[in-house]
C-alpha cells in the first residue's frame, strides 16, 4: 500500500485539519481539455473510452498533470449500470446518452436483476486499480455512482429529458413499479461501490443529478430513501482508512437537514445556496463540497479569483470544506481559467486554516 502524499481531500471530508482548502472539479476530465479530445478520438467514441482501462486511466490523469488538483475521479459514467443491466447504452453525437431498450412497463422492470458486477462491470474495477497504480499515492481516487432515482430517469425516459413525463408518470401512477426499479438499482449500486472500494477507490460520491426535480415528499420517498439504503450498505473502511462518502442532490439544497441525517460524510452543493448558510444549517454533522457556479469560469481570471474569495469567506475558518464547482465544468471553458480557479483556492484559503 503506497502512502498518500496529499490527503487533504480525505482529511477535509472528515473535518480534520488541513493546510489549505482542497479542490477538484466535477467532470475535470472532459471535452474542455484538448488532450481529452485526442484520447477520445483514439478510442473511437465515449463508451469505448470508458471500457478501455488504459484510456480511462490516461484521461483520469490528464487534468492532474495540468492543475494542482487534490483528488482524481475515476473516468467512467453513471450509466454503466443500466448498460450492464442490458439496456444498450449509446451516445449519439450532440444528443447525449440514449438507451436501445428503455424500461417503461412492469414486464421490463420485472426482468431486471442485479448484474454480475465482475463480469459486466469488470472494466470499471480494472480502471480503478490501474489508476491507483498510476497515481502512486499522488492524490486520492474518487469512485462514484448515480443515485437510483437519477439512473431511473434515464432508464425510463430512454434519454435525457426536459420534463420527466414518462418517469414521473410512472412514479405517480405506478409507485410500486417505481419502487421495484429503485430497489434493484440500490442493490446493484451497493455491490458496484463496494467493488470499486475493494479495487482501490478511496472515497465515493453519489450523483443525484435529478433529485431536485422532485417534490419534497417524493424526494424523501423516491430518492433520499434509496441513497440511505446505499449508505447503510457500503463499506466505510478499507486499507485501514475510512472511505468518506459524498452525497450530491443537484437542486436539493432545501433538503440539507434531511441529507445530513443519512450518515453521509459530506454533502455536495450546487451554486444556488450560499455555502455559509449551508454550513450553519448542517452544523458539525457533515462536511460540504462545492459550490462555485461553473459559468464563472467563462469570466476573467480576476473575476474567478474574486468569486473564490467570496465563497471561502462565506464558509469561514476551519476544515470541512472541499472546494468544487456546483456542477460539471462546461465543455467550452478555457483550461487556463480552470487553472486560475484551482490556484486561487489554494492561494486564498491558507488564512482560514491557521
Ligand atoms: O467528473 C469526471 O471527470 C469523471 C467522469 C464522469 C463523466 N460522467 C464523464 C462524462 C462522471 C462523474 C460522470 C457522471 C454523470 N454522467 C452524471 C452525473 C453528474 C452530472 O453531470 O450531473 C450524469 C447525469 C451522466 C450522464 C451523462 N454522461 C450525460 C448526460 C452525458 C452527456 C453530457 C454532454 O455534455 O454531452 C454523458 C457523457 C459524458 N460523461 C461525457 C463525459 C466526459 C462527455 C462525453 C464526450 O466525451 O462526448
Short mmCIF file of C-alpha atoms and ligand atoms in Angstrom, two decimals:
data_model
loop_
_atom_site.label_atom_id
_atom_site.label_comp_id
_atom_site.label_asym_id
_atom_site.label_seq_id
_atom_site.Cartn_x
_atom_site.Cartn_y
_atom_site.Cartn_z
CA UNK A 1 0.00 0.00 0.00
CA UNK A 2 1.55 3.32 -1.08
CA UNK A 3 1.29 6.16 1.39
CA UNK A 4 -0.77 9.12 0.21
CA UNK A 5 1.42 12.15 -0.48
CA UNK A 6 -1.52 14.54 -0.50
CA UNK A 7 -4.50 13.53 1.62
CA UNK A 8 -6.06 16.93 2.29
CA UNK A 9 -9.15 15.96 0.29
CA UNK A 10 -9.85 12.95 2.57
CA UNK A 11 -8.99 14.97 5.66
CA UNK A 12 -11.38 17.82 4.75
CA UNK A 13 -14.22 15.33 4.11
CA UNK A 14 -13.69 14.08 7.67
CA UNK A 15 -13.31 17.63 9.05
CA UNK A 16 -9.73 17.01 10.10
CA UNK A 17 -7.30 19.97 9.96
CA UNK A 18 -5.77 20.86 6.57
CA UNK A 19 -3.16 23.41 5.43
CA UNK A 20 -5.27 24.80 2.58
CA UNK A 21 -8.75 24.02 1.24
CA UNK A 22 -8.61 21.04 -1.16
CA UNK A 23 -10.12 21.43 -4.63
CA UNK A 24 -11.24 19.28 -7.56
CA UNK A 25 -13.74 19.84 -10.36
CA UNK A 26 -16.70 17.70 -11.35
CA UNK A 27 -16.07 16.50 -14.95
CA UNK A 28 -12.42 17.56 -14.61
CA UNK A 29 -11.52 15.02 -17.29
CA UNK A 30 -13.60 16.14 -20.24
CA UNK A 31 -14.04 17.89 -23.52
CA UNK A 32 -12.67 21.29 -22.41
CA UNK A 33 -9.20 19.65 -22.47
CA UNK A 34 -7.65 19.18 -25.94
CA UNK A 35 -5.73 16.13 -24.68
CA UNK A 36 -9.04 14.51 -23.62
CA UNK A 37 -10.49 15.08 -27.09
CA UNK A 38 -7.37 13.50 -28.61
CA UNK A 39 -7.64 10.36 -26.43
CA UNK A 40 -11.36 10.07 -27.10
CA UNK A 41 -10.66 10.19 -30.81
CA UNK A 42 -8.05 7.43 -30.45
CA UNK A 43 -10.58 5.33 -28.50
CA UNK A 44 -13.26 5.85 -31.15
CA UNK A 45 -16.14 7.04 -29.01
CA UNK A 46 -17.07 7.84 -25.44
CA UNK A 47 -18.13 4.32 -24.36
CA UNK A 48 -15.01 2.79 -25.92
CA UNK A 49 -13.04 5.25 -23.81
CA UNK A 50 -14.88 4.16 -20.64
CA UNK A 51 -14.49 0.46 -21.43
CA UNK A 52 -10.75 0.55 -22.09
CA UNK A 53 -8.86 0.76 -18.75
CA UNK A 54 -5.67 2.16 -20.35
CA UNK A 55 -7.53 5.02 -22.00
CA UNK A 56 -9.69 5.60 -18.90
CA UNK A 57 -6.51 5.85 -16.82
CA UNK A 58 -4.91 8.23 -19.29
CA UNK A 59 -7.83 10.69 -19.23
CA UNK A 60 -8.23 10.44 -15.44
CA UNK A 61 -4.64 11.63 -15.01
CA UNK A 62 -4.71 14.38 -17.67
CA UNK A 63 -6.24 17.15 -15.52
CA UNK A 64 -3.83 16.27 -12.66
CA UNK A 65 -0.86 16.80 -14.94
CA UNK A 66 -2.14 20.27 -15.78
CA UNK A 67 -3.52 21.58 -12.49
CA UNK A 68 -2.73 21.21 -8.76
CA UNK A 69 -5.89 19.21 -8.07
CA UNK A 70 -6.28 17.44 -4.72
CA UNK A 71 -8.27 14.43 -5.97
CA UNK A 72 -8.65 12.25 -9.04
CA UNK A 73 -12.05 10.91 -10.10
CA UNK A 74 -12.45 7.61 -11.89
CA UNK A 75 -13.17 8.21 -15.55
CA UNK A 76 -16.43 6.43 -16.31
CA UNK A 77 -20.11 7.29 -16.41
CA UNK A 78 -23.13 6.80 -14.15
CA UNK A 79 -24.91 4.98 -16.99
CA UNK A 80 -22.57 1.94 -16.94
CA UNK A 81 -25.07 0.28 -14.55
CA UNK A 82 -28.12 0.36 -16.83
CA UNK A 83 -25.79 -0.64 -19.67
CA UNK A 84 -24.74 -3.69 -17.62
CA UNK A 85 -28.43 -4.46 -16.99
CA UNK A 86 -28.92 -4.87 -20.72
CA UNK A 87 -30.46 -1.53 -21.72
CA UNK A 88 -27.94 -0.93 -24.53
CA UNK A 89 -26.37 2.47 -23.82
CA UNK A 90 -25.10 4.56 -26.70
CA UNK A 91 -24.21 8.19 -27.23
CA UNK A 92 -25.33 9.94 -30.37
CA UNK A 93 -23.18 12.97 -31.21
CA UNK A 94 -24.57 16.16 -29.70
CA UNK A 95 -27.64 14.41 -28.24
CA UNK A 96 -26.28 12.88 -25.04
CA UNK A 97 -26.97 9.37 -23.76
CA UNK A 98 -29.63 7.02 -25.18
CA UNK A 99 -30.88 3.51 -24.46
CA UNK A 100 -31.91 0.98 -27.09
CA UNK A 101 -34.15 -0.79 -24.54
CA UNK A 102 -35.69 1.66 -22.06
CA UNK A 103 -37.78 0.17 -19.22
CA UNK A 104 -41.30 1.55 -19.48
CA UNK A 105 -43.60 -1.10 -18.04
CA UNK A 106 -43.90 -3.69 -15.31
CA UNK A 107 -42.75 -6.54 -17.54
CA UNK A 108 -39.49 -4.74 -18.35
CA UNK A 109 -38.86 -3.90 -14.68
CA UNK A 110 -39.66 -7.46 -13.53
CA UNK A 111 -36.98 -8.72 -15.90
CA UNK A 112 -34.24 -6.61 -14.32
CA UNK A 113 -31.85 -8.17 -11.82
CA UNK A 114 -28.58 -7.25 -10.13
CA UNK A 115 -25.98 -7.86 -12.85
CA UNK A 116 -22.84 -9.91 -12.24
CA UNK A 117 -20.62 -6.96 -11.35
CA UNK A 118 -17.34 -8.77 -12.01
CA UNK A 119 -18.44 -9.99 -15.43
CA UNK A 120 -20.40 -6.95 -16.68
CA UNK A 121 -18.55 -4.10 -14.99
CA UNK A 122 -15.09 -5.62 -14.53
CA UNK A 123 -13.70 -2.96 -16.87
CA UNK A 124 -14.56 -0.30 -14.26
CA UNK A 125 -12.70 -2.16 -11.50
CA UNK A 126 -9.75 -2.72 -13.86
CA UNK A 127 -9.65 1.03 -14.48
CA UNK A 128 -9.79 1.74 -10.72
CA UNK A 129 -6.79 -0.50 -9.97
CA UNK A 130 -4.83 0.79 -12.93
CA UNK A 131 -5.47 4.42 -11.95
CA UNK A 132 -4.41 3.72 -8.35
CA UNK A 133 -1.18 2.21 -9.60
CA UNK A 134 -0.54 5.14 -11.93
CA UNK A 135 -1.34 7.71 -9.20
CA UNK A 136 1.18 6.07 -6.88
CA UNK A 137 -0.17 7.98 -3.87
CA UNK A 138 -0.17 11.40 -5.56
CA UNK A 139 -3.78 12.19 -4.56
CA UNK A 140 -6.78 10.06 -3.52
CA UNK A 141 -9.04 8.45 -6.11
CA UNK A 142 -12.81 9.02 -6.01
CA UNK A 143 -15.18 6.27 -7.15
CA UNK A 144 -18.81 7.11 -7.96
CA UNK A 145 -22.30 6.07 -8.93
CA UNK A 146 -25.52 7.73 -9.99
CA UNK A 147 -28.36 7.64 -7.45
CA UNK A 148 -31.14 5.11 -8.07
CA UNK A 149 -33.61 7.90 -8.90
CA UNK A 150 -31.20 9.58 -11.35
CA UNK A 151 -30.45 6.29 -13.11
CA UNK A 152 -34.18 5.52 -13.22
CA UNK A 153 -34.89 8.82 -15.01
CA UNK A 154 -32.57 7.82 -17.87
CA UNK A 155 -33.76 4.20 -17.90
CA UNK A 156 -37.44 5.09 -18.15
CA UNK A 157 -37.13 8.14 -20.42
CA UNK A 158 -34.59 6.35 -22.64
CA UNK A 159 -32.53 9.57 -22.91
CA UNK A 160 -32.07 12.94 -21.24
CA UNK A 161 -35.37 14.62 -20.57
CA UNK A 162 -36.77 18.12 -20.16
CA UNK A 163 -39.99 17.38 -18.32
CA UNK A 164 -39.62 13.79 -16.98
CA UNK A 165 -43.06 12.94 -18.38
CA UNK A 166 -42.56 9.17 -18.52
CA UNK A 167 -40.63 8.65 -15.30
CA UNK A 168 -42.91 10.94 -13.28
CA UNK A 169 -45.95 9.37 -14.91
CA UNK A 170 -44.71 6.03 -13.59
CA UNK A 171 -43.90 7.46 -10.15
CA UNK A 172 -47.40 8.90 -9.74
CA UNK A 173 -49.43 6.11 -11.37
CA UNK A 174 -47.34 3.01 -10.57
CA UNK A 175 -45.45 3.79 -7.38
CA UNK A 176 -44.89 0.08 -6.61
CA UNK A 177 -43.33 -0.45 -10.00
CA UNK A 178 -41.09 2.58 -9.43
CA UNK A 179 -40.07 1.23 -6.02
CA UNK A 180 -39.19 -2.13 -7.58
CA UNK A 181 -36.95 -0.37 -10.12
CA UNK A 182 -35.29 1.80 -7.45
CA UNK A 183 -34.73 -1.19 -5.19
CA UNK A 184 -32.94 -3.29 -7.81
CA UNK A 185 -30.81 -0.24 -8.63
CA UNK A 186 -29.93 0.37 -4.97
CA UNK A 187 -28.91 -3.28 -4.51
CA UNK A 188 -26.78 -3.14 -7.64
CA UNK A 189 -25.15 0.14 -6.60
CA UNK A 190 -24.13 -1.25 -3.19
CA UNK A 191 -22.26 -4.09 -4.88
CA UNK A 192 -20.83 -1.74 -7.51
CA UNK A 193 -19.47 0.77 -4.98
CA UNK A 194 -18.10 -1.98 -2.74
CA UNK A 195 -16.30 -3.47 -5.75
CA UNK A 196 -14.83 -0.02 -6.58
CA UNK A 197 -13.67 0.35 -2.96
CA UNK A 198 -12.08 -3.09 -2.99
CA UNK A 199 -10.35 -2.23 -6.26
CA UNK A 200 -8.91 0.94 -4.67
CA UNK A 201 -11.40 3.84 -4.62
CA UNK A 202 -10.53 5.95 -1.54
CA UNK A 203 -13.75 7.98 -1.37
CA UNK A 204 -17.10 7.56 -3.10
CA UNK A 205 -19.68 10.00 -4.39
CA UNK A 206 -23.36 9.53 -5.25
CA UNK A 207 -24.54 11.81 -8.08
CA UNK A 208 -28.24 12.51 -7.62
CA UNK A 209 -28.36 14.86 -10.57
CA UNK A 210 -32.17 14.83 -10.86
CA UNK A 211 -33.23 14.60 -7.19
CA UNK A 212 -34.02 18.32 -7.32
CA UNK A 213 -36.90 17.88 -9.81
CA UNK A 214 -39.00 16.05 -7.20
CA UNK A 215 -41.49 17.39 -4.67
CA UNK A 216 -40.31 17.34 -1.07
CA UNK A 217 -42.37 14.29 -0.24
CA UNK A 218 -41.27 12.42 -3.36
CA UNK A 219 -37.61 13.35 -2.87
CA UNK A 220 -37.69 11.63 0.51
CA UNK A 221 -39.67 8.60 -0.71
CA UNK A 222 -38.10 8.02 -4.13
CA UNK A 223 -34.61 9.47 -3.96
CA UNK A 224 -33.26 10.01 -0.43
CA UNK A 225 -34.62 6.70 0.88
CA UNK A 226 -32.65 4.69 -1.68
CA UNK A 227 -29.48 6.71 -1.12
CA UNK A 228 -29.95 5.87 2.56
CA UNK A 229 -30.13 2.17 1.63
CA UNK A 230 -26.83 2.58 -0.23
CA UNK A 231 -25.14 4.48 2.60
CA UNK A 232 -26.18 1.71 5.00
CA UNK A 233 -24.80 -0.99 2.68
CA UNK A 234 -21.50 0.46 1.52
CA UNK A 235 -18.15 -0.41 3.13
CA UNK A 236 -16.85 2.59 5.04
CA UNK A 237 -13.35 1.38 5.76
CA UNK A 238 -10.66 -0.16 3.59
CA UNK A 239 -6.86 -0.43 3.71
CA UNK A 240 -7.09 0.76 7.33
CA UNK A 241 -8.69 4.08 6.40
CA UNK A 242 -12.20 5.49 6.43
CA UNK A 243 -13.81 5.72 2.99
CA UNK A 244 -15.69 9.03 3.06
CA UNK A 245 -18.98 9.19 1.17
CA UNK A 246 -20.26 12.34 -0.54
CA UNK A 247 -23.92 12.67 -1.47
CA UNK A 248 -24.90 15.30 -4.06
CA UNK A 249 -28.51 16.07 -4.92
CA UNK A 250 -28.39 18.82 -7.53
CA UNK A 251 -31.19 21.29 -6.86
CA UNK A 252 -31.63 19.69 -3.44
CA UNK A 253 -30.26 22.29 -1.04
CA UNK A 254 -33.68 22.88 0.51
CA UNK A 255 -33.38 19.34 2.00
CA UNK A 256 -29.90 19.65 3.52
CA UNK A 257 -31.03 18.86 7.07
CA UNK A 258 -32.56 15.54 5.95
CA UNK A 259 -29.48 14.74 3.86
CA UNK A 260 -27.22 15.40 6.85
CA UNK A 261 -29.06 12.70 8.84
CA UNK A 262 -28.20 9.89 6.39
CA UNK A 263 -24.69 9.17 7.63
CA UNK A 264 -23.01 10.64 4.53
CA UNK A 265 -19.69 12.25 5.48
CA UNK A 266 -20.19 15.17 3.14
CA UNK A 267 -22.89 16.83 1.05
CA UNK A 268 -22.36 18.25 -2.42
CA UNK A 269 -23.88 21.68 -3.01
CA UNK A 270 -24.90 23.28 -6.28
CA UNK A 271 -24.28 27.03 -6.63
CA UNK A 272 -27.71 28.32 -5.63
CA UNK A 273 -27.27 28.26 -1.84
CA UNK A 274 -24.73 30.42 -0.02
CA UNK A 275 -22.22 27.99 1.49
CA UNK A 276 -22.03 29.88 4.81
CA UNK A 277 -25.80 29.44 5.26
CA UNK A 278 -25.45 25.76 4.34
CA UNK A 279 -22.75 25.35 6.97
CA UNK A 280 -24.93 27.00 9.60
CA UNK A 281 -27.78 24.61 8.72
CA UNK A 282 -25.80 21.35 8.90
CA UNK A 283 -23.50 22.31 11.78
CA UNK A 284 -20.89 19.70 12.59
CA UNK A 285 -22.81 16.77 11.10
CA UNK A 286 -21.22 16.74 7.63
CA UNK A 287 -18.56 18.39 5.50
CA UNK A 288 -19.58 20.39 2.42
CA UNK A 289 -18.35 20.15 -1.17
CA UNK A 290 -18.90 22.99 -3.65
CA UNK A 291 -20.11 25.35 -4.85
CA UNK A 292 -18.98 27.88 -7.45
CA UNK A 293 -21.28 28.39 -10.44
CA UNK A 294 -19.45 26.62 -13.33
CA UNK A 295 -20.33 29.60 -15.53
CA UNK A 296 -17.97 31.81 -13.50
CA UNK A 297 -15.20 30.02 -15.44
CA UNK A 298 -16.35 31.92 -18.54
CA UNK A 299 -15.39 35.18 -16.77
CA UNK A 300 -11.86 36.62 -16.45
CA UNK A 301 -9.25 35.07 -14.12
CA UNK A 302 -9.58 38.17 -11.88
CA UNK A 303 -13.33 37.68 -11.57
CA UNK A 304 -12.85 33.93 -10.91
CA UNK A 305 -10.43 34.78 -8.08
CA UNK A 306 -12.91 37.20 -6.59
CA UNK A 307 -15.68 34.59 -6.64
CA UNK A 308 -13.39 32.01 -4.98
CA UNK A 309 -12.52 34.58 -2.29
CA UNK A 310 -16.22 35.20 -1.64
CA UNK A 311 -17.02 31.51 -1.20
CA UNK A 312 -14.02 30.96 1.11
CA UNK A 313 -15.05 33.94 3.20
CA UNK A 314 -18.62 32.74 3.42
CA UNK A 315 -17.56 29.23 4.55
CA UNK A 316 -15.19 30.82 7.08
CA UNK A 317 -12.42 29.34 9.20
CA UNK A 318 -11.72 25.68 9.75
CA UNK A 319 -11.81 22.38 7.90
CA UNK A 320 -14.82 20.58 6.41
CA UNK A 321 -14.89 22.28 3.01
CA UNK A 322 -13.84 20.69 -0.27
CA UNK A 323 -13.90 23.36 -2.96
CA UNK A 324 -15.59 22.36 -6.22
CA UNK A 325 -17.90 23.70 -8.87
CA UNK A 326 -21.63 23.45 -8.24
CA UNK A 327 -21.90 21.11 -11.26
CA UNK A 328 -19.65 19.80 -14.03
CA UNK A 329 -17.22 22.05 -15.88
CA UNK A 330 -18.61 23.15 -19.25
CA UNK A 331 -17.01 21.97 -22.46
CA UNK A 332 -16.23 25.45 -23.84
CA UNK A 333 -14.28 26.69 -20.82
CA UNK A 334 -10.71 27.85 -21.41
CA UNK A 335 -8.40 25.47 -19.47
CA UNK A 336 -6.38 28.49 -18.28
CA UNK A 337 -9.49 29.65 -16.41
CA UNK A 338 -9.71 26.27 -14.68
CA UNK A 339 -6.10 26.81 -13.61
CA UNK A 340 -6.94 30.26 -12.22
CA UNK A 341 -9.75 28.65 -10.22
CA UNK A 342 -7.65 25.83 -8.72
CA UNK A 343 -4.71 28.11 -7.90
CA UNK A 344 -6.96 30.74 -6.32
CA UNK A 345 -8.46 28.15 -3.92
CA UNK A 346 -5.02 27.15 -2.65
CA UNK A 347 -3.59 30.68 -2.53
CA UNK A 348 -6.54 32.37 -0.86
CA UNK A 349 -7.56 29.65 1.61
CA UNK A 350 -4.42 29.37 3.80
CA UNK A 351 -5.52 32.14 6.23
CA UNK A 352 -8.67 30.13 7.05
CA UNK A 353 -6.62 27.17 8.29
CA UNK A 354 -4.21 28.80 10.74
O1 LIG B 1 -16.03 14.01 -13.29
C1 LIG B 1 -15.28 13.36 -14.04
O2 LIG B 1 -14.31 13.87 -14.64
C2 LIG B 1 -15.47 11.85 -14.12
C3 LIG B 1 -16.23 11.35 -15.20
C4 LIG B 1 -17.74 11.49 -15.27
C5 LIG B 1 -18.40 11.53 -16.52
N1 LIG B 1 -19.74 11.45 -16.29
C6 LIG B 1 -17.74 11.56 -17.82
C7 LIG B 1 -18.52 12.00 -18.99
C8 LIG B 1 -18.72 11.49 -14.28
C9 LIG B 1 -18.56 11.53 -12.77
C10 LIG B 1 -19.98 11.46 -14.95
C11 LIG B 1 -21.27 11.39 -14.24
C12 LIG B 1 -22.52 11.58 -14.99
N2 LIG B 1 -22.86 11.10 -16.23
C13 LIG B 1 -23.66 12.24 -14.48
C14 LIG B 1 -23.76 12.81 -13.09
C15 LIG B 1 -23.04 14.08 -12.98
C16 LIG B 1 -23.71 15.22 -13.68
O3 LIG B 1 -23.10 15.71 -14.64
O4 LIG B 1 -24.77 15.61 -13.21
C17 LIG B 1 -24.67 12.19 -15.47
C18 LIG B 1 -26.05 12.80 -15.37
C19 LIG B 1 -24.14 11.45 -16.56
C20 LIG B 1 -24.86 11.06 -17.79
C21 LIG B 1 -24.21 11.63 -18.97
N3 LIG B 1 -22.98 11.22 -19.44
C22 LIG B 1 -24.67 12.67 -19.80
C23 LIG B 1 -25.99 13.41 -19.61
C24 LIG B 1 -23.69 12.87 -20.78
C25 LIG B 1 -23.74 13.78 -21.96
C26 LIG B 1 -23.30 15.12 -21.48
C27 LIG B 1 -22.87 16.03 -22.58
O5 LIG B 1 -22.47 17.13 -22.18
O6 LIG B 1 -22.87 15.65 -23.77
C28 LIG B 1 -22.63 11.98 -20.51
C29 LIG B 1 -21.37 11.86 -21.28
C30 LIG B 1 -20.10 12.15 -20.55
N4 LIG B 1 -19.78 11.60 -19.36
C31 LIG B 1 -19.02 12.96 -21.00
C32 LIG B 1 -18.02 12.86 -20.04
C33 LIG B 1 -16.65 13.47 -20.07
C34 LIG B 1 -18.96 13.71 -22.32
C35 LIG B 1 -18.84 12.66 -23.37
C36 LIG B 1 -17.96 13.02 -24.53
O7 LIG B 1 -16.73 12.92 -24.42
O8 LIG B 1 -18.54 13.35 -25.56
#
